Short mmCIF file of C-alpha atoms and ligand atoms in Angstrom, two decimals:
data_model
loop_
_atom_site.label_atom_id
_atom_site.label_comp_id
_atom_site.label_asym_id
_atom_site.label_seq_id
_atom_site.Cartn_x
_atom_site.Cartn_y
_atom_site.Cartn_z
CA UNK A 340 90.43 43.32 21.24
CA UNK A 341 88.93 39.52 21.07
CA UNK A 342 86.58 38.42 23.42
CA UNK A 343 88.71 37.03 26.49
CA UNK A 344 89.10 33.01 26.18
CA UNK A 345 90.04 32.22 29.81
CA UNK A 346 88.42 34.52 33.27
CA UNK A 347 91.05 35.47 35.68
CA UNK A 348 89.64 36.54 39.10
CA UNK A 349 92.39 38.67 41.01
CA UNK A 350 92.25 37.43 44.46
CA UNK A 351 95.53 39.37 46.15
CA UNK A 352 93.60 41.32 47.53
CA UNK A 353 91.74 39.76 49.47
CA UNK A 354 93.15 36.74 49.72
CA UNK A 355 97.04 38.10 49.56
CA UNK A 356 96.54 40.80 51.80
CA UNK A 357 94.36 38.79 54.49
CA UNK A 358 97.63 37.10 55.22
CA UNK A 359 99.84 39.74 55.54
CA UNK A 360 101.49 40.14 59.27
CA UNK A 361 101.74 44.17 59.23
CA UNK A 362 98.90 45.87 58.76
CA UNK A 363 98.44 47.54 55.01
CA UNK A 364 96.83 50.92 54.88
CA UNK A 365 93.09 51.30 53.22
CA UNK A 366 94.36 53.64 50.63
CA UNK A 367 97.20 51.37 49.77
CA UNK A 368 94.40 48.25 49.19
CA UNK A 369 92.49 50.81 47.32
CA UNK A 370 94.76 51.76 45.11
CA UNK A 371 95.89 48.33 44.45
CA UNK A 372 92.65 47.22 43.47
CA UNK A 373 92.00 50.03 41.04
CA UNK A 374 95.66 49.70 39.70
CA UNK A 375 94.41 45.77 39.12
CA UNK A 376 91.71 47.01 37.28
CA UNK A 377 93.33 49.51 35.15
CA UNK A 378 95.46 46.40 33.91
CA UNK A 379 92.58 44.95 32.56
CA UNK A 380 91.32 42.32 35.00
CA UNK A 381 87.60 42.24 35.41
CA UNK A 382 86.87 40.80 38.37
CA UNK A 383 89.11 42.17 41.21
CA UNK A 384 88.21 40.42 44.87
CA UNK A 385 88.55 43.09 47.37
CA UNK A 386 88.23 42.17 50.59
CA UNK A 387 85.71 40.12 53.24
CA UNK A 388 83.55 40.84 55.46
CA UNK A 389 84.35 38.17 58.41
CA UNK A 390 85.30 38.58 61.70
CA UNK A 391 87.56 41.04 62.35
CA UNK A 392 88.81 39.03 65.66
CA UNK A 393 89.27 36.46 63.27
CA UNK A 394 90.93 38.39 60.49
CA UNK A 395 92.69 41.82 61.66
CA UNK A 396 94.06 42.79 58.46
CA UNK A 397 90.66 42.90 56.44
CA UNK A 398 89.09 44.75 59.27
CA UNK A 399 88.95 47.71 56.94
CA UNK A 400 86.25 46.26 54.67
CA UNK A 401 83.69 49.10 54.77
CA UNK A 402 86.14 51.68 54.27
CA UNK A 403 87.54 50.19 51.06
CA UNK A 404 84.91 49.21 49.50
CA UNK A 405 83.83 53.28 49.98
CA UNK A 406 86.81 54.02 48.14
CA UNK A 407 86.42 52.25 44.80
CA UNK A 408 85.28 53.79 42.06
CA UNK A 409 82.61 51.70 40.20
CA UNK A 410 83.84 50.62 36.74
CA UNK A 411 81.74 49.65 33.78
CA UNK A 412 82.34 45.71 33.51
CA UNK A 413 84.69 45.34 36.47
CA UNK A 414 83.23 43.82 39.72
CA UNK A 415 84.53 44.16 42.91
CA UNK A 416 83.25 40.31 44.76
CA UNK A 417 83.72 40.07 48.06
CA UNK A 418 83.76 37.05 50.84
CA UNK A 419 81.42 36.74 53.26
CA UNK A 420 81.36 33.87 55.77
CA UNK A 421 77.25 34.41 57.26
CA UNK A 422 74.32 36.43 56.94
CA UNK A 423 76.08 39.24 59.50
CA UNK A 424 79.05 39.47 56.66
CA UNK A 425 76.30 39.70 53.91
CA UNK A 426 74.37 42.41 55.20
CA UNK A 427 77.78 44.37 55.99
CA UNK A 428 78.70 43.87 52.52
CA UNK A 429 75.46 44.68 51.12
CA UNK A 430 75.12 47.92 53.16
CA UNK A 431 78.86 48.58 52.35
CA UNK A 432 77.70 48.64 47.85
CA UNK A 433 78.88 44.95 47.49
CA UNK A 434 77.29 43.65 43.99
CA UNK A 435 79.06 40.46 44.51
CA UNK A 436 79.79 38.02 47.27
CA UNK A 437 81.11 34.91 47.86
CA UNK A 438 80.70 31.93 50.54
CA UNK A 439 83.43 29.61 51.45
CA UNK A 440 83.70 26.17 52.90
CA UNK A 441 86.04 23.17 52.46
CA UNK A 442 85.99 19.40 51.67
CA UNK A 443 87.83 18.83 55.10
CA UNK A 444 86.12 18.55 58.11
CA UNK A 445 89.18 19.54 60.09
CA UNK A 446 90.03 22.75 58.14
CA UNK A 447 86.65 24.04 58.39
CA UNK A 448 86.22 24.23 61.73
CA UNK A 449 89.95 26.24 61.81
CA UNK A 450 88.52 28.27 59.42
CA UNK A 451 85.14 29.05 60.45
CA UNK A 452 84.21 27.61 63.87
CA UNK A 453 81.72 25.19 61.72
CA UNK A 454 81.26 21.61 60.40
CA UNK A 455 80.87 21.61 56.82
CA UNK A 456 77.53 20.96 57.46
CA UNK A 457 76.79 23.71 59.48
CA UNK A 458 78.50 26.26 57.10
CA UNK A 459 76.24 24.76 54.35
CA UNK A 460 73.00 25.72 56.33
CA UNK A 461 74.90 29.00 57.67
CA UNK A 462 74.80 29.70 53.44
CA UNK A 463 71.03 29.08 52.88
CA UNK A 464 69.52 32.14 54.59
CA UNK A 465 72.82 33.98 52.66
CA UNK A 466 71.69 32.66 49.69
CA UNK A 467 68.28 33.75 49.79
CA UNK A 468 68.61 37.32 51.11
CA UNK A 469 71.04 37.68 48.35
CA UNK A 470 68.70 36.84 45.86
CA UNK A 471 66.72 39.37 46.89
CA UNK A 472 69.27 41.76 46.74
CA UNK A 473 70.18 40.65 43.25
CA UNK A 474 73.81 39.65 44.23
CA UNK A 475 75.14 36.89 42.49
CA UNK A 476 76.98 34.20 44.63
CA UNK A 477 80.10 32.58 44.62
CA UNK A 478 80.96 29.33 46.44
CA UNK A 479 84.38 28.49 47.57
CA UNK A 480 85.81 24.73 48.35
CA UNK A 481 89.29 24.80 50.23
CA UNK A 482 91.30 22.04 50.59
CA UNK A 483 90.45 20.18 47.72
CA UNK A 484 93.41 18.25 46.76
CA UNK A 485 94.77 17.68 50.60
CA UNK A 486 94.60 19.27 54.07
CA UNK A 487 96.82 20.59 56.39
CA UNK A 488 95.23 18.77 59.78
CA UNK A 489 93.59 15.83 58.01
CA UNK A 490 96.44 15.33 55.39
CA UNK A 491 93.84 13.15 52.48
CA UNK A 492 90.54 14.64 51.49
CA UNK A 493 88.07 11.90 49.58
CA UNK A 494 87.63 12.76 45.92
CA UNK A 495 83.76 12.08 46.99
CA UNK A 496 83.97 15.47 49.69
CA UNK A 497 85.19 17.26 47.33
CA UNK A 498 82.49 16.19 44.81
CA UNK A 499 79.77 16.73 47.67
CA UNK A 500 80.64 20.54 48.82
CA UNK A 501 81.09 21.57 45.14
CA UNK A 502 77.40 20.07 44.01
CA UNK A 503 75.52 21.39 47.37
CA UNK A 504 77.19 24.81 46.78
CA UNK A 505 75.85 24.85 43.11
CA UNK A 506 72.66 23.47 44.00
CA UNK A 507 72.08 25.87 46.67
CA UNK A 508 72.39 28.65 43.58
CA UNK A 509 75.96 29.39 43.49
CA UNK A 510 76.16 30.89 40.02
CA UNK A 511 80.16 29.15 40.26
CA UNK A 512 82.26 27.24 42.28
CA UNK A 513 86.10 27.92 42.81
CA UNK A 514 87.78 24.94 43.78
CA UNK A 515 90.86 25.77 45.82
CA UNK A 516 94.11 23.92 47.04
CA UNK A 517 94.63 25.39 49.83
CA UNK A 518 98.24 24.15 50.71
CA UNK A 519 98.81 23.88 47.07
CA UNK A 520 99.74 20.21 47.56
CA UNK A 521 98.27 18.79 44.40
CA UNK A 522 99.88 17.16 41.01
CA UNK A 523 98.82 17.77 37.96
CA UNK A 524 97.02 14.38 37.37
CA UNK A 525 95.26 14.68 40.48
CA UNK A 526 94.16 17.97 39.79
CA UNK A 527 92.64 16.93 36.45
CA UNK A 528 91.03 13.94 38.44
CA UNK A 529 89.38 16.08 40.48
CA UNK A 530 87.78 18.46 38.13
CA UNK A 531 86.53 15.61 35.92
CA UNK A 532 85.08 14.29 39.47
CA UNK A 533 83.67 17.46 40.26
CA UNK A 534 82.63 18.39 36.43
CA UNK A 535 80.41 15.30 36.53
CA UNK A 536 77.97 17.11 38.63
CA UNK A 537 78.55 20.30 38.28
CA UNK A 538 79.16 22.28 34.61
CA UNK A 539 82.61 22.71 34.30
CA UNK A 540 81.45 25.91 32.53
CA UNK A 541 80.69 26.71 36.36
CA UNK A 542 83.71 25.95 37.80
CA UNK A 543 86.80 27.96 38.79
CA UNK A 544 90.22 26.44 40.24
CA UNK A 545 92.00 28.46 42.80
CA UNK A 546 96.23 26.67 43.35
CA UNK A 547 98.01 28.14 46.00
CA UNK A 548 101.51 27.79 45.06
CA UNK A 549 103.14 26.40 48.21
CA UNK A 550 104.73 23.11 45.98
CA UNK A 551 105.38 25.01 42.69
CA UNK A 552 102.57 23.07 40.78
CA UNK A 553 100.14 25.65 40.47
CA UNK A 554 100.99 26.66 36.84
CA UNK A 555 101.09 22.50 35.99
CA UNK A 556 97.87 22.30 37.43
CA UNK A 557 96.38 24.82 35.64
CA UNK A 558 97.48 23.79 32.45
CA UNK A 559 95.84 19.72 33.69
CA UNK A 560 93.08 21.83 34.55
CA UNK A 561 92.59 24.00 31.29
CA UNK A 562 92.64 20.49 29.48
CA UNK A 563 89.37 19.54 31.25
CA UNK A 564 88.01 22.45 30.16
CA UNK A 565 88.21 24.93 33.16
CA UNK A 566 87.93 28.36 31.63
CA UNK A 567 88.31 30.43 34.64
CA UNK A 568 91.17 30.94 36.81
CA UNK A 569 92.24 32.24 40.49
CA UNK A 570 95.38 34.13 40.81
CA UNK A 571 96.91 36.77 42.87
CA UNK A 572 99.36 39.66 41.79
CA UNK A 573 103.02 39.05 42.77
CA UNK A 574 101.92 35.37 44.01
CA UNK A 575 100.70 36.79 47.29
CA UNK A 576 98.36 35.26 49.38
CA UNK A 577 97.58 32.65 51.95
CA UNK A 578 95.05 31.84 54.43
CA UNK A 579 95.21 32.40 58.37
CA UNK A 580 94.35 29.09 59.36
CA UNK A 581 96.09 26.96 57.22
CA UNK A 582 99.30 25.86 58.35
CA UNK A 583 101.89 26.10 55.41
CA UNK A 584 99.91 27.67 52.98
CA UNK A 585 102.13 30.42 51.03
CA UNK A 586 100.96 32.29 48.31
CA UNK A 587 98.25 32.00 45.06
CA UNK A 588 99.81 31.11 41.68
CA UNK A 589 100.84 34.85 40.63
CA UNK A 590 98.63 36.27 38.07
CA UNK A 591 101.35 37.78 36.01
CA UNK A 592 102.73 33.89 35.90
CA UNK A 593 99.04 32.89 34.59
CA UNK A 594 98.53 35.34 32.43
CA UNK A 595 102.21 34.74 30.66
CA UNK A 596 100.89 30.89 30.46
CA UNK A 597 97.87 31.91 28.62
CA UNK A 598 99.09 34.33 26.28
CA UNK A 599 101.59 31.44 25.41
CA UNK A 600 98.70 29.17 24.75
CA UNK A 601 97.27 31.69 22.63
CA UNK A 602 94.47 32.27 24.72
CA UNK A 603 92.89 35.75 25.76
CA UNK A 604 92.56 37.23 29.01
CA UNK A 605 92.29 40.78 28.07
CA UNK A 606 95.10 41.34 30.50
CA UNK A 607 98.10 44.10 29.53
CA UNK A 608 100.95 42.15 31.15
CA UNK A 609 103.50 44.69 31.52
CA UNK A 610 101.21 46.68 33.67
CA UNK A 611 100.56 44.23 35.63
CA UNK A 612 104.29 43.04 36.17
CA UNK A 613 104.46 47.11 37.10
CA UNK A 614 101.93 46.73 39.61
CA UNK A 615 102.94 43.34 41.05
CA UNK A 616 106.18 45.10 41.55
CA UNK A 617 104.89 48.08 43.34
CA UNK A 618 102.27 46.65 45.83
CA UNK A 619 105.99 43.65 46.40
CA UNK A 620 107.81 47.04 47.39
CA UNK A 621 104.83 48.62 49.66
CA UNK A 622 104.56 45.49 51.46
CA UNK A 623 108.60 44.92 51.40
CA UNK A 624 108.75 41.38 50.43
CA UNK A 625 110.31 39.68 47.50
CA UNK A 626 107.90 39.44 44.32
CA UNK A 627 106.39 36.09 44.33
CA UNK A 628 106.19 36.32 40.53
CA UNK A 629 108.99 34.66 38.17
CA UNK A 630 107.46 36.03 34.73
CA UNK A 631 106.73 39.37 36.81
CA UNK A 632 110.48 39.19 37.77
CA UNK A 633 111.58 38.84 34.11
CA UNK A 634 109.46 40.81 32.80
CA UNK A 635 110.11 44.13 35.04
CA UNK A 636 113.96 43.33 34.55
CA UNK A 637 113.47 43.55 30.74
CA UNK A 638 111.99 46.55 30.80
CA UNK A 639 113.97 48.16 33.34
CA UNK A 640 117.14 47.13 31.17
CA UNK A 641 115.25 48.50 28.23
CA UNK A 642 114.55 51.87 29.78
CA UNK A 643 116.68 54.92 28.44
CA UNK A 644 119.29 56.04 30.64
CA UNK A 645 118.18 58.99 32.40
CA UNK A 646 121.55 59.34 34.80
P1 HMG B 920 82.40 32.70 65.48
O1 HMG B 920 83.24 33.33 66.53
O2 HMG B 920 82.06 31.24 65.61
O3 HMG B 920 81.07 33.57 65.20
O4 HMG B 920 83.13 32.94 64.09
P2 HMG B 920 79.77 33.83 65.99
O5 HMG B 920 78.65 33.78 65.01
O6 HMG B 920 79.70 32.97 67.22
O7 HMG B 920 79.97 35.35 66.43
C1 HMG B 920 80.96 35.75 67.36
C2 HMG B 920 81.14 37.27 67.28
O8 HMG B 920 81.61 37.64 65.97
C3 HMG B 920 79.85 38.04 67.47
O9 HMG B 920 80.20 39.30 68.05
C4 HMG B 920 79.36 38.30 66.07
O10 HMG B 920 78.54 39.41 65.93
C5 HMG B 920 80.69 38.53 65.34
P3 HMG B 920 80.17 39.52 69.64
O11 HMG B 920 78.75 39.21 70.03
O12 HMG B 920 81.16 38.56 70.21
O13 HMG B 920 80.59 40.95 69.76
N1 HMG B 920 80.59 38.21 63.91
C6 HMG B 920 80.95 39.05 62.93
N2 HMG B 920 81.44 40.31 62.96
C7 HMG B 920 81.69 40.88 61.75
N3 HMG B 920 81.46 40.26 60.57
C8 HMG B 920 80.98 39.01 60.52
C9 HMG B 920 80.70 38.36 61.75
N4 HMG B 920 80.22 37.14 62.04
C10 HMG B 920 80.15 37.06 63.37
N5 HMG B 920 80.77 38.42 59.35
C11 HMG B 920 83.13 33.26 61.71
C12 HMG B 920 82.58 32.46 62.88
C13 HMG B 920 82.76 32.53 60.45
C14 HMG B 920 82.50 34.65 61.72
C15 HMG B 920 84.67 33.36 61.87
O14 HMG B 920 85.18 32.07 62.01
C16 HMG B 920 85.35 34.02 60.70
O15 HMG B 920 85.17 35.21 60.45
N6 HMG B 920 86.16 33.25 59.92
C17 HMG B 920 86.79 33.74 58.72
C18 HMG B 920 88.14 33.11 58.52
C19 HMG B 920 88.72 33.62 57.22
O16 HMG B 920 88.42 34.72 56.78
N7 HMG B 920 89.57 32.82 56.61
C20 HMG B 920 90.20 33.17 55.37
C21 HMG B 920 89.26 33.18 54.19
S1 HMG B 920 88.97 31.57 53.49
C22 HMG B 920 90.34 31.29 52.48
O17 HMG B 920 91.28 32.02 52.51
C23 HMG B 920 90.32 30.14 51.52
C24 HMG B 920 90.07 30.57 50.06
O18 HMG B 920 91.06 31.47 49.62
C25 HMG B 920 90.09 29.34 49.14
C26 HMG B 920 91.31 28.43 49.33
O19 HMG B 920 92.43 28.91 49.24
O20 HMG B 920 91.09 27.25 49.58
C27 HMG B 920 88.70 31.26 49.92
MG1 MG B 921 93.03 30.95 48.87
#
């Protein structure tokens, strides 16, 4: 099989499940995440390791990262939000981690109880004890392309967060719209902002899918040379503390893009359209994927009639 052209990093999740109202059992995330795997994706993000007051849903971290089963070339990242979420992860087998921050002001503080700047200098004594763990870090910007409590975030913000993140040895930086507010022009604009100080080579983009430009965006994106993508199975996904965010760009929707394009992701679709169905029934909400959707219709209409 060729050499995948484009990264996808499953976020549902973490990032799907962290918004969901009733709470999901650990064995059910477990076996999501390994069920992600199993359809090919590489880097699966399982959960965080934040504030349990602050996030309920994930405060089952420990517990499921004991039950995954290490694969050979599939990492299991997970978000932490200070040096109390790193050492949790690192004591719970986390080989991965990421930080997260935003270009607005107001959002962070929702988010985190921080300034920008003070999540910044929250990540430096992350940054180094990871090191010496050997854990590679991620850096998250939210809000990039708009904000739900200070509506317009300057390009330059954006362009700020991302560089300090990489210079403060994030080995990539996922650039996320939040409230998936942003146009395809705007997203390009941004990356080619962004790529100007950081390699784009280094850069992820991460469209919630609240407006129904996510997959435009991507493709705006892909054409500035963004090789690695954010997604979440069945579209789910949203964050806490923004207002109006609803869920990632599905990955089954991504992945149908990018096998369009001609372009590798090492993913086996029709799995994944299986899974994005099952974990839609488990949580009992309508799946958030349209090529899912078509695709699990086909092959149900396909399928021999056993009656
Ligand atoms: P705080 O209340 O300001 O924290 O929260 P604190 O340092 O003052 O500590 C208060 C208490 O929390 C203390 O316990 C700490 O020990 C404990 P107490 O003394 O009261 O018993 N504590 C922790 N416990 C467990 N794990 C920890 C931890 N840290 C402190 N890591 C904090 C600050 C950052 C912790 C909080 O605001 C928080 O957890 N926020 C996370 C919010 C969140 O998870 N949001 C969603 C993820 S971001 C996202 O979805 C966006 C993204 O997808 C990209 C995009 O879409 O744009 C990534
Ligand atoms: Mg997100």
């Amino acid at each position: 099989m060729s050499e995948p052209a484009i990264r996808i990093v499953e976020v549902g999740p973490r990032d799907g499940l962290q918004n969901e109202k009733a709470l999901v059992a650990t064995a059910t995330k477990v076996k999501l995440i390994h069920r992600l795997a199993d359809c090919g994706l590489c880097q699966v993000e399982a959960t965080s390791f934040v504030s349990p007051k602050w996030v309920p849903q994930l405060a089952d971290a420990e517990q499921v990262m004991a039950g995954l089963v290490p694969r050979p070339g599939v990492s299991y990242p997970v978000l932490v939000p200070n040096l109390t979420g790193l050492e949790r992860a690192l004591a719970a087998g986390a080989r991965e981690v990421a930080v997260f921050t935003a270009a607005s002001e107001a959002f962070n503080r929702r988010n985190t109880n921080a300034s920008v700047e003070e999540s910044l200098q929250r990540f430096a004594p992350v940054m180094a004890r990871a090191a010496e763990a050997g854990v590679p870090v991620r850096g998250y910007v939210s809000t990039v392309l708009g904000c739900p409590y200070q509506g317009e975030v300057p390009l330059a913000d954006v362009v700020r967060v991302a560089s300090a993140l990489h210079a403060m040895g994030c080995f990539e930086v996922s650039l996320g719209d939040t409230i998936g507010v942003g146009t395809a022009r705007r997203a390009a604009a941004m990356v080619r902002a962004v790529a100007a100080q950081v390699p784009v080579a280094q850069l992820a983009v991460h469209f919630h899918d609240t407006y129904g430009q996510a997959l435009a965006n991507i493709l705006a994106c892909l054409d500035e040379g963004v090789a690695t993508i954010d997604s979440s199975v069945a579209g789910l996904g949203g964050c806490p503390y923004a207002r109006g965010a609803t869920g990632n760009v599905a990955t089954e929707d991504v992945v149908y893009l990018l096998h369009g394009l001609g372009l590798a992701t090492g993913v086996d679709l029709e799995r994944l359209a299986a899974t994005g169905d099952w974990i839609s029934g488990v949580l009992g909400r309508g799946n958030g994927s349209r090529a899912g959707r078509a695709l699990s219709a086909r092959l149900a209409a396909q399928a021999p009639d056993t009656a």
